[in-house]
Amino acid sequence: MVIDVTTVTRSTAVSDRIPPPLMFMASGLTQYSGAALAVGLFAVIPAQSVAWWRIAFSAIVLLLWRRPWRQTWTRQGLLAAALFGVVLTTMNIAFYIAIDHLPLGTSVAIEFIGPVAVAAISGRGWRERVSIVLAAAGVVALAGVSLQGGWTANAVIGLVAILATAAAWAGYILLGRRVARGGDGISSLAVGMTVGAVLYCPLAIGATRVIVHSPRHLLALVGIAVFSSVIPYAIEQVIMRRVSAARFAILLALLPVAATVVGAVILAQIPGPLDLAGIGAICGAVVLSAQRPGRPEPGRPKAGTQDEPAPLP
């Protein structure tokens, strides 16, 4: 993939000055705004169909924004973008199926197994490894894990779906960072989401009739796409280019914190002592995992150099 280095450098100069934790909080706030819209659609549109339309509309918005057909692509670059998009789409569809069968808090806690695995395997030194333990504990405290009703068929379906989400999330981190560091990650995101939408297009059937007869639901799906996919995934592409895979996995723990903030400010859901302890653990993990001044971020390219990804196996 051939990218105009000058254009990419100019477009990322401002974002590189923003601390990654602050960017993650912004990403989380937009994601949960989209989630609020999605929950209201589950009564009229199957969860997996909502997930597919979210990806499809996101792909359209990103294609119109980035116009990737104007760039020169290598076979390797297209393959990496396509694989990334399939994993991302699988992650979203599996998560929507899971939260249709399990409590949201339980789903959020279990899916964090994916980032924990990435941080545990790729982390360097005690700081990142201790940080991921703190982050995982904080997520569990905020999520409030429970299996109400016992091991029903719904619970089993939900557990299978959320474990698939966790595996896909781990793949999203590793592949997404590779794509982000290979050049214009947001254009690769546009291509990847398009491939994912095409692959899972049979899931569109469950919502077509509702969309045709209800412009309100159509607008809601577009809103979900923009707030839950376009904005946060574009932000994450910028973050992935700047930090190691382990630190990115730790920063993901800020998403439940963002959800708690939204609940407190908008829904008047005041966090209790356990919630505050969870927030404290996650903030401690983020601070502990931060790179000390004077040392380069592991795996981050030096200024003024091109960081080309290794060939896919």
mmCIF file of C-alpha atoms in Angstrom:
data_model
loop_
_atom_site.group_PDB
_atom_site.id
_atom_site.type_symbol
_atom_site.label_atom_id
_atom_site.label_comp_id
_atom_site.label_asym_id
_atom_site.label_seq_id
_atom_site.Cartn_x
_atom_site.Cartn_y
_atom_site.Cartn_z
ATOM 1 C CA MET A 1 0.000 0.000 0.000
ATOM 2 C CA VAL A 2 1.500 3.341 -1.069
ATOM 3 C CA ILE A 3 0.545 6.286 1.146
ATOM 4 C CA ASP A 4 1.430 9.976 0.880
ATOM 5 C CA VAL A 5 3.634 10.320 3.981
ATOM 6 C CA THR A 6 3.280 14.120 4.067
ATOM 7 C CA THR A 7 -0.526 13.920 4.168
ATOM 8 C CA VAL A 8 -0.556 11.246 6.855
ATOM 9 C CA THR A 9 1.973 13.155 8.996
ATOM 10 C CA ARG A 10 -0.001 16.408 8.736
ATOM 11 C CA SER A 11 -3.324 14.725 9.584
ATOM 12 C CA THR A 12 -1.922 12.972 12.662
ATOM 13 C CA ALA A 13 0.201 15.832 14.061
ATOM 14 C CA VAL A 14 -2.618 17.123 16.273
ATOM 15 C CA SER A 15 -3.850 13.697 17.420
ATOM 16 C CA ASP A 16 -0.322 12.703 18.460
ATOM 17 C CA ARG A 17 -0.406 15.449 21.101
ATOM 18 C CA ILE A 18 -3.539 14.081 22.783
ATOM 19 C CA PRO A 19 -2.864 11.545 25.589
ATOM 20 C CA PRO A 20 -4.129 8.054 24.605
ATOM 21 C CA PRO A 21 -6.229 7.648 27.805
ATOM 22 C CA LEU A 22 -8.128 10.854 26.972
ATOM 23 C CA MET A 23 -8.721 9.612 23.418
ATOM 24 C CA PHE A 24 -9.993 6.307 24.786
ATOM 25 C CA MET A 25 -12.474 8.056 27.057
ATOM 26 C CA ALA A 26 -13.792 10.008 24.059
ATOM 27 C CA SER A 27 -14.048 6.754 22.122
ATOM 28 C CA GLY A 28 -15.908 5.087 24.976
ATOM 29 C CA LEU A 29 -18.405 7.932 25.363
ATOM 30 C CA THR A 30 -19.347 7.728 21.673
ATOM 31 C CA GLN A 31 -19.540 3.916 21.755
ATOM 32 C CA TYR A 32 -21.995 3.860 24.635
ATOM 33 C CA SER A 33 -24.095 6.579 23.044
ATOM 34 C CA GLY A 34 -24.458 4.243 20.071
ATOM 35 C CA ALA A 35 -25.159 1.297 22.381
ATOM 36 C CA ALA A 36 -28.084 3.191 23.904
ATOM 37 C CA LEU A 37 -29.617 3.463 20.420
ATOM 38 C CA ALA A 38 -28.922 -0.215 19.643
ATOM 39 C CA VAL A 39 -30.686 -1.572 22.737
ATOM 40 C CA GLY A 40 -33.901 0.153 21.678
ATOM 41 C CA LEU A 41 -33.883 -1.673 18.327
ATOM 42 C CA PHE A 42 -33.536 -5.229 19.655
ATOM 43 C CA ALA A 43 -37.315 -5.454 20.159
ATOM 44 C CA VAL A 44 -37.993 -4.999 16.422
ATOM 45 C CA ILE A 45 -34.763 -6.148 14.731
ATOM 46 C CA PRO A 46 -32.714 -9.288 15.588
ATOM 47 C CA ALA A 47 -29.483 -8.447 17.428
ATOM 48 C CA GLN A 48 -27.260 -9.953 14.721
ATOM 49 C CA SER A 49 -29.049 -7.908 12.059
ATOM 50 C CA VAL A 50 -28.535 -4.695 14.054
ATOM 51 C CA ALA A 51 -24.832 -5.569 14.236
ATOM 52 C CA TRP A 52 -24.642 -6.189 10.475
ATOM 53 C CA TRP A 53 -26.363 -2.935 9.538
ATOM 54 C CA ARG A 54 -24.068 -1.105 11.948
ATOM 55 C CA ILE A 55 -21.038 -2.461 10.074
ATOM 56 C CA ALA A 56 -22.605 -1.892 6.636
ATOM 57 C CA PHE A 57 -23.479 1.760 7.275
ATOM 58 C CA SER A 58 -20.074 2.296 8.895
ATOM 59 C CA ALA A 59 -18.410 0.945 5.757
ATOM 60 C CA ILE A 60 -20.426 3.316 3.562
ATOM 61 C CA VAL A 61 -19.542 6.349 5.709
ATOM 62 C CA LEU A 62 -15.854 5.415 5.786
ATOM 63 C CA LEU A 63 -15.735 4.735 2.035
ATOM 64 C CA LEU A 64 -17.246 8.146 1.282
ATOM 65 C CA TRP A 65 -14.871 9.796 3.739
ATOM 66 C CA ARG A 66 -11.569 8.088 2.851
ATOM 67 C CA ARG A 67 -12.231 7.051 -0.803
ATOM 68 C CA PRO A 68 -9.649 4.239 -0.633
ATOM 69 C CA TRP A 69 -9.998 3.486 -4.366
ATOM 70 C CA ARG A 70 -7.852 6.590 -4.979
ATOM 71 C CA GLN A 71 -4.901 4.946 -3.240
ATOM 72 C CA THR A 72 -2.480 2.375 -4.586
ATOM 73 C CA TRP A 73 -2.845 -0.940 -2.764
ATOM 74 C CA THR A 74 -0.574 -3.946 -2.640
ATOM 75 C CA ARG A 75 -1.947 -7.469 -2.425
ATOM 76 C CA GLN A 76 -0.506 -7.732 1.076
ATOM 77 C CA GLY A 77 -2.146 -4.478 2.182
ATOM 78 C CA LEU A 78 -5.564 -5.537 0.879
ATOM 79 C CA LEU A 79 -5.274 -8.971 2.487
ATOM 80 C CA ALA A 80 -4.374 -7.440 5.865
ATOM 81 C CA ALA A 81 -7.276 -4.963 5.670
ATOM 82 C CA ALA A 82 -9.738 -7.693 4.635
ATOM 83 C CA LEU A 83 -8.697 -10.052 7.441
ATOM 84 C CA PHE A 84 -8.915 -7.217 9.956
ATOM 85 C CA GLY A 85 -12.403 -6.349 8.748
ATOM 86 C CA VAL A 86 -13.665 -9.923 8.999
ATOM 87 C CA VAL A 87 -12.379 -10.211 12.576
ATOM 88 C CA LEU A 88 -13.886 -6.836 13.516
ATOM 89 C CA THR A 89 -17.273 -7.752 12.023
ATOM 90 C CA THR A 90 -17.260 -11.139 13.764
ATOM 91 C CA MET A 91 -16.488 -9.390 17.063
ATOM 92 C CA ASN A 92 -19.443 -7.016 16.706
ATOM 93 C CA ILE A 93 -21.973 -9.637 15.632
ATOM 94 C CA ALA A 94 -20.951 -12.075 18.369
ATOM 95 C CA PHE A 95 -21.145 -9.329 21.013
ATOM 96 C CA TYR A 96 -24.644 -8.267 19.975
ATOM 97 C CA ILE A 97 -25.805 -11.892 20.128
ATOM 98 C CA ALA A 98 -24.217 -12.227 23.575
ATOM 99 C CA ILE A 99 -25.886 -9.152 25.094
ATOM 100 C CA ASP A 100 -29.207 -10.394 23.730
ATOM 101 C CA HIS A 101 -28.799 -13.507 25.936
ATOM 102 C CA LEU A 102 -26.665 -12.346 28.881
ATOM 103 C CA PRO A 103 -26.608 -9.313 31.202
ATOM 104 C CA LEU A 104 -24.494 -6.538 29.724
ATOM 105 C CA GLY A 105 -22.200 -6.406 32.762
ATOM 106 C CA THR A 106 -21.443 -10.114 32.545
ATOM 107 C CA SER A 107 -20.748 -9.843 28.820
ATOM 108 C CA VAL A 108 -18.385 -6.891 29.286
ATOM 109 C CA ALA A 109 -16.410 -8.730 31.967
ATOM 110 C CA ILE A 110 -16.080 -12.014 30.061
ATOM 111 C CA GLU A 111 -15.145 -10.417 26.744
ATOM 112 C CA PHE A 112 -12.238 -8.691 28.483
ATOM 113 C CA ILE A 113 -10.524 -12.113 28.509
ATOM 114 C CA GLY A 114 -9.359 -11.215 24.979
ATOM 115 C CA PRO A 115 -7.428 -8.045 25.901
ATOM 116 C CA VAL A 116 -6.126 -9.733 29.059
ATOM 117 C CA ALA A 117 -4.657 -12.546 26.964
ATOM 118 C CA VAL A 118 -3.006 -10.063 24.580
ATOM 119 C CA ALA A 119 -1.493 -8.055 27.433
ATOM 120 C CA ALA A 120 -0.343 -11.180 29.269
ATOM 121 C CA ILE A 121 1.383 -12.621 26.189
ATOM 122 C CA SER A 122 2.792 -9.450 24.648
ATOM 123 C CA GLY A 123 3.442 -7.424 27.815
ATOM 124 C CA ARG A 124 7.029 -6.491 28.594
ATOM 125 C CA GLY A 125 8.134 -6.285 32.203
ATOM 126 C CA TRP A 126 6.283 -6.262 35.489
ATOM 127 C CA ARG A 127 4.576 -2.896 34.955
ATOM 128 C CA GLU A 128 2.363 -4.050 32.065
ATOM 129 C CA ARG A 129 1.680 -7.458 33.629
ATOM 130 C CA VAL A 130 0.600 -5.987 36.973
ATOM 131 C CA SER A 131 -1.399 -3.343 35.109
ATOM 132 C CA ILE A 132 -3.495 -5.891 33.253
ATOM 133 C CA VAL A 133 -4.346 -7.675 36.530
ATOM 134 C CA LEU A 134 -5.508 -4.355 38.002
ATOM 135 C CA ALA A 135 -7.445 -3.507 34.842
ATOM 136 C CA ALA A 136 -9.181 -6.906 34.746
ATOM 137 C CA ALA A 137 -10.135 -6.617 38.422
ATOM 138 C CA GLY A 138 -11.522 -3.143 37.810
ATOM 139 C CA VAL A 139 -13.603 -4.300 34.835
ATOM 140 C CA VAL A 140 -15.095 -7.179 36.860
ATOM 141 C CA ALA A 141 -15.925 -4.785 39.710
ATOM 142 C CA LEU A 142 -17.640 -2.330 37.354
ATOM 143 C CA ALA A 143 -19.423 -4.987 35.316
ATOM 144 C CA GLY A 144 -21.101 -6.778 38.203
ATOM 145 C CA VAL A 145 -20.798 -10.350 36.928
ATOM 146 C CA SER A 146 -23.834 -12.572 37.430
ATOM 147 C CA LEU A 147 -25.689 -15.385 35.714
ATOM 148 C CA GLN A 148 -29.278 -14.743 36.735
ATOM 149 C CA GLY A 149 -31.486 -17.757 36.190
ATOM 150 C CA GLY A 150 -28.647 -20.288 36.122
ATOM 151 C CA TRP A 151 -27.342 -22.272 33.164
ATOM 152 C CA THR A 152 -30.288 -21.958 30.802
ATOM 153 C CA ALA A 153 -30.125 -22.425 27.024
ATOM 154 C CA ASN A 154 -30.009 -18.631 26.676
ATOM 155 C CA ALA A 155 -27.051 -18.456 29.051
ATOM 156 C CA VAL A 156 -25.150 -21.129 27.112
ATOM 157 C CA ILE A 157 -25.738 -19.348 23.783
ATOM 158 C CA GLY A 158 -24.670 -16.080 25.374
ATOM 159 C CA LEU A 159 -21.507 -17.594 26.850
ATOM 160 C CA VAL A 160 -20.470 -19.157 23.541
ATOM 161 C CA ALA A 161 -21.085 -15.847 21.777
ATOM 162 C CA ILE A 162 -19.159 -13.769 24.330
ATOM 163 C CA LEU A 163 -16.193 -16.168 24.303
ATOM 164 C CA ALA A 164 -16.138 -15.823 20.511
ATOM 165 C CA THR A 165 -16.216 -12.062 21.039
ATOM 166 C CA ALA A 166 -13.229 -12.278 23.393
ATOM 167 C CA ALA A 167 -11.209 -14.270 20.843
ATOM 168 C CA ALA A 168 -12.143 -11.852 18.043
ATOM 169 C CA TRP A 169 -11.261 -8.879 20.267
ATOM 170 C CA ALA A 170 -7.765 -10.277 20.778
ATOM 171 C CA GLY A 171 -7.435 -10.661 17.012
ATOM 172 C CA TYR A 172 -8.762 -7.125 16.522
ATOM 173 C CA ILE A 173 -6.005 -5.696 18.734
ATOM 174 C CA LEU A 174 -3.173 -7.590 17.029
ATOM 175 C CA LEU A 175 -4.393 -7.163 13.440
ATOM 176 C CA GLY A 176 -5.620 -3.613 14.019
ATOM 177 C CA ARG A 177 -2.244 -2.483 15.301
ATOM 178 C CA ARG A 178 -0.535 -4.041 12.296
ATOM 179 C CA VAL A 179 -2.903 -2.236 9.926
ATOM 180 C CA ALA A 180 -2.573 1.066 11.818
ATOM 181 C CA ARG A 181 1.218 0.991 11.671
ATOM 182 C CA GLY A 182 1.270 0.066 7.980
ATOM 183 C CA GLY A 183 0.100 3.469 6.747
ATOM 184 C CA ASP A 184 -3.406 4.936 6.496
ATOM 185 C CA GLY A 185 -5.202 2.741 9.013
ATOM 186 C CA ILE A 186 -8.586 4.443 8.611
ATOM 187 C CA SER A 187 -8.654 3.687 4.868
ATOM 188 C CA SER A 188 -7.782 0.081 5.687
ATOM 189 C CA LEU A 189 -10.648 0.144 8.176
ATOM 190 C CA ALA A 190 -13.001 1.247 5.379
ATOM 191 C CA VAL A 191 -11.866 -1.608 3.143
ATOM 192 C CA GLY A 192 -12.013 -4.133 5.984
ATOM 193 C CA MET A 193 -15.532 -3.190 7.082
ATOM 194 C CA THR A 194 -16.705 -3.453 3.482
ATOM 195 C CA VAL A 195 -15.309 -6.985 3.212
ATOM 196 C CA GLY A 196 -16.868 -7.928 6.564
ATOM 197 C CA ALA A 197 -20.268 -6.559 5.540
ATOM 198 C CA VAL A 198 -20.187 -8.480 2.255
ATOM 199 C CA LEU A 199 -19.185 -11.724 4.002
ATOM 200 C CA TYR A 200 -22.025 -11.524 6.536
ATOM 201 C CA CYS A 201 -24.636 -9.998 4.187
ATOM 202 C CA PRO A 202 -27.242 -12.777 4.805
ATOM 203 C CA LEU A 203 -27.773 -11.233 8.249
ATOM 204 C CA ALA A 204 -29.269 -8.152 6.582
ATOM 205 C CA ILE A 205 -32.484 -10.034 5.826
ATOM 206 C CA GLY A 206 -33.757 -9.868 9.404
ATOM 207 C CA ALA A 207 -34.078 -6.083 9.295
ATOM 208 C CA THR A 208 -34.813 -5.196 5.653
ATOM 209 C CA ARG A 209 -38.606 -5.047 5.982
ATOM 210 C CA VAL A 210 -38.442 -2.977 9.180
ATOM 211 C CA ILE A 211 -36.009 -0.500 7.608
ATOM 212 C CA VAL A 212 -38.079 -0.104 4.445
ATOM 213 C CA HIS A 213 -41.229 0.708 6.411
ATOM 214 C CA SER A 214 -39.632 2.820 9.140
ATOM 215 C CA PRO A 215 -37.266 5.695 8.274
ATOM 216 C CA ARG A 216 -36.902 6.306 12.020
ATOM 217 C CA HIS A 217 -35.250 2.909 12.471
ATOM 218 C CA LEU A 218 -33.045 3.574 9.448
ATOM 219 C CA LEU A 219 -31.807 6.816 10.997
ATOM 220 C CA ALA A 220 -31.215 5.000 14.297
ATOM 221 C CA LEU A 221 -29.027 2.417 12.529
ATOM 222 C CA VAL A 222 -27.011 5.179 10.848
ATOM 223 C CA GLY A 223 -26.562 6.827 14.245
ATOM 224 C CA ILE A 224 -25.399 3.532 15.752
ATOM 225 C CA ALA A 225 -22.905 3.106 12.918
ATOM 226 C CA VAL A 226 -21.416 6.580 13.353
ATOM 227 C CA PHE A 227 -21.278 6.603 17.160
ATOM 228 C CA SER A 228 -20.434 2.945 17.814
ATOM 229 C CA SER A 229 -18.107 2.217 14.887
ATOM 230 C CA VAL A 230 -16.916 5.087 12.691
ATOM 231 C CA ILE A 231 -15.788 7.490 15.426
ATOM 232 C CA PRO A 232 -14.412 5.026 18.017
ATOM 233 C CA TYR A 233 -12.670 2.709 15.538
ATOM 234 C CA ALA A 234 -11.075 5.664 13.770
ATOM 235 C CA ILE A 235 -9.821 6.945 17.132
ATOM 236 C CA GLU A 236 -8.493 3.480 17.999
ATOM 237 C CA GLN A 237 -6.545 3.343 14.734
ATOM 238 C CA VAL A 238 -4.701 6.489 15.818
ATOM 239 C CA ILE A 239 -4.049 5.051 19.288
ATOM 240 C CA MET A 240 -2.851 1.684 17.935
ATOM 241 C CA ARG A 241 -0.208 3.450 15.873
ATOM 242 C CA ARG A 242 1.176 5.096 19.006
ATOM 243 C CA VAL A 243 1.199 2.409 21.733
ATOM 244 C CA SER A 244 2.176 -1.231 22.216
ATOM 245 C CA ALA A 245 -0.407 -4.015 21.950
ATOM 246 C CA ALA A 246 -0.202 -4.652 25.704
ATOM 247 C CA ARG A 247 -0.818 -1.006 26.629
ATOM 248 C CA PHE A 248 -3.677 -0.777 24.151
ATOM 249 C CA ALA A 249 -5.270 -3.819 25.810
ATOM 250 C CA ILE A 250 -4.920 -2.143 29.211
ATOM 251 C CA LEU A 251 -6.413 1.125 27.921
ATOM 252 C CA LEU A 252 -9.478 -0.810 26.752
ATOM 253 C CA ALA A 253 -10.429 -1.087 30.422
ATOM 254 C CA LEU A 254 -11.312 2.612 30.259
ATOM 255 C CA LEU A 255 -14.415 1.747 28.228
ATOM 256 C CA PRO A 256 -16.429 0.504 31.253
ATOM 257 C CA VAL A 257 -15.299 3.656 33.078
ATOM 258 C CA ALA A 258 -16.775 5.729 30.259
ATOM 259 C CA ALA A 259 -20.010 3.735 30.559
ATOM 260 C CA THR A 260 -20.138 4.480 34.292
ATOM 261 C CA VAL A 261 -19.626 8.189 33.638
ATOM 262 C CA VAL A 262 -22.444 8.181 31.067
ATOM 263 C CA GLY A 263 -24.722 6.381 33.516
ATOM 264 C CA ALA A 264 -23.951 8.845 36.299
ATOM 265 C CA VAL A 265 -24.321 12.016 34.224
ATOM 266 C CA ILE A 266 -27.205 11.092 31.918
ATOM 267 C CA LEU A 267 -29.123 8.389 33.798
ATOM 268 C CA ALA A 268 -28.369 9.521 37.381
ATOM 269 C CA GLN A 269 -26.946 6.062 38.137
ATOM 270 C CA ILE A 270 -24.562 7.048 40.918
ATOM 271 C CA PRO A 271 -21.654 4.576 41.250
ATOM 272 C CA GLY A 272 -21.384 2.670 44.529
ATOM 273 C CA PRO A 273 -18.271 1.780 46.562
ATOM 274 C CA LEU A 274 -17.475 -1.286 44.414
ATOM 275 C CA ASP A 275 -17.817 0.783 41.234
ATOM 276 C CA LEU A 276 -15.486 3.444 42.616
ATOM 277 C CA ALA A 277 -12.983 0.740 43.584
ATOM 278 C CA GLY A 278 -13.156 -0.616 40.033
ATOM 279 C CA ILE A 279 -12.570 2.844 38.559
ATOM 280 C CA GLY A 280 -9.636 3.341 40.921
ATOM 281 C CA ALA A 281 -8.079 0.006 39.896
ATOM 282 C CA ILE A 282 -8.424 0.813 36.189
ATOM 283 C CA CYS A 283 -6.975 4.310 36.596
ATOM 284 C CA GLY A 284 -4.088 2.805 38.567
ATOM 285 C CA ALA A 285 -3.482 0.298 35.777
ATOM 286 C CA VAL A 286 -3.414 3.043 33.141
ATOM 287 C CA VAL A 287 -0.963 5.152 35.153
ATOM 288 C CA LEU A 288 1.252 2.162 35.961
ATOM 289 C CA SER A 289 1.415 1.019 32.345
ATOM 290 C CA ALA A 290 2.311 4.490 31.031
ATOM 291 C CA GLN A 291 5.745 4.661 29.455
ATOM 292 C CA ARG A 292 8.229 6.527 31.623
ATOM 293 C CA PRO A 293 9.621 9.787 30.161
ATOM 294 C CA GLY A 294 12.739 9.413 28.069
ATOM 295 C CA ARG A 295 11.988 5.877 26.915
ATOM 296 C CA PRO A 296 10.371 5.095 23.537
ATOM 297 C CA GLU A 297 7.130 3.165 23.427
ATOM 298 C CA PRO A 298 7.901 -0.525 22.706
ATOM 299 C CA GLY A 299 7.347 -1.243 19.052
ATOM 300 C CA ARG A 300 6.585 2.365 18.145
ATOM 301 C CA PRO A 301 8.397 3.581 15.009
ATOM 302 C CA LYS A 302 10.985 6.292 15.446
ATOM 303 C CA ALA A 303 10.107 9.763 14.187
ATOM 304 C CA GLY A 304 10.685 10.259 10.483
ATOM 305 C CA THR A 305 10.678 6.555 9.604
ATOM 306 C CA GLN A 306 8.261 4.261 7.852
ATOM 307 C CA ASP A 307 7.172 1.208 9.806
ATOM 308 C CA GLU A 308 6.233 -1.435 7.272
ATOM 309 C CA PRO A 309 4.382 -4.473 8.617
ATOM 310 C CA ALA A 310 5.826 -7.937 8.337
ATOM 311 C CA PRO A 311 4.326 -10.166 5.644
ATOM 312 C CA LEU A 312 1.274 -12.148 6.612
ATOM 313 C CA PRO A 313 1.901 -15.842 7.164
#
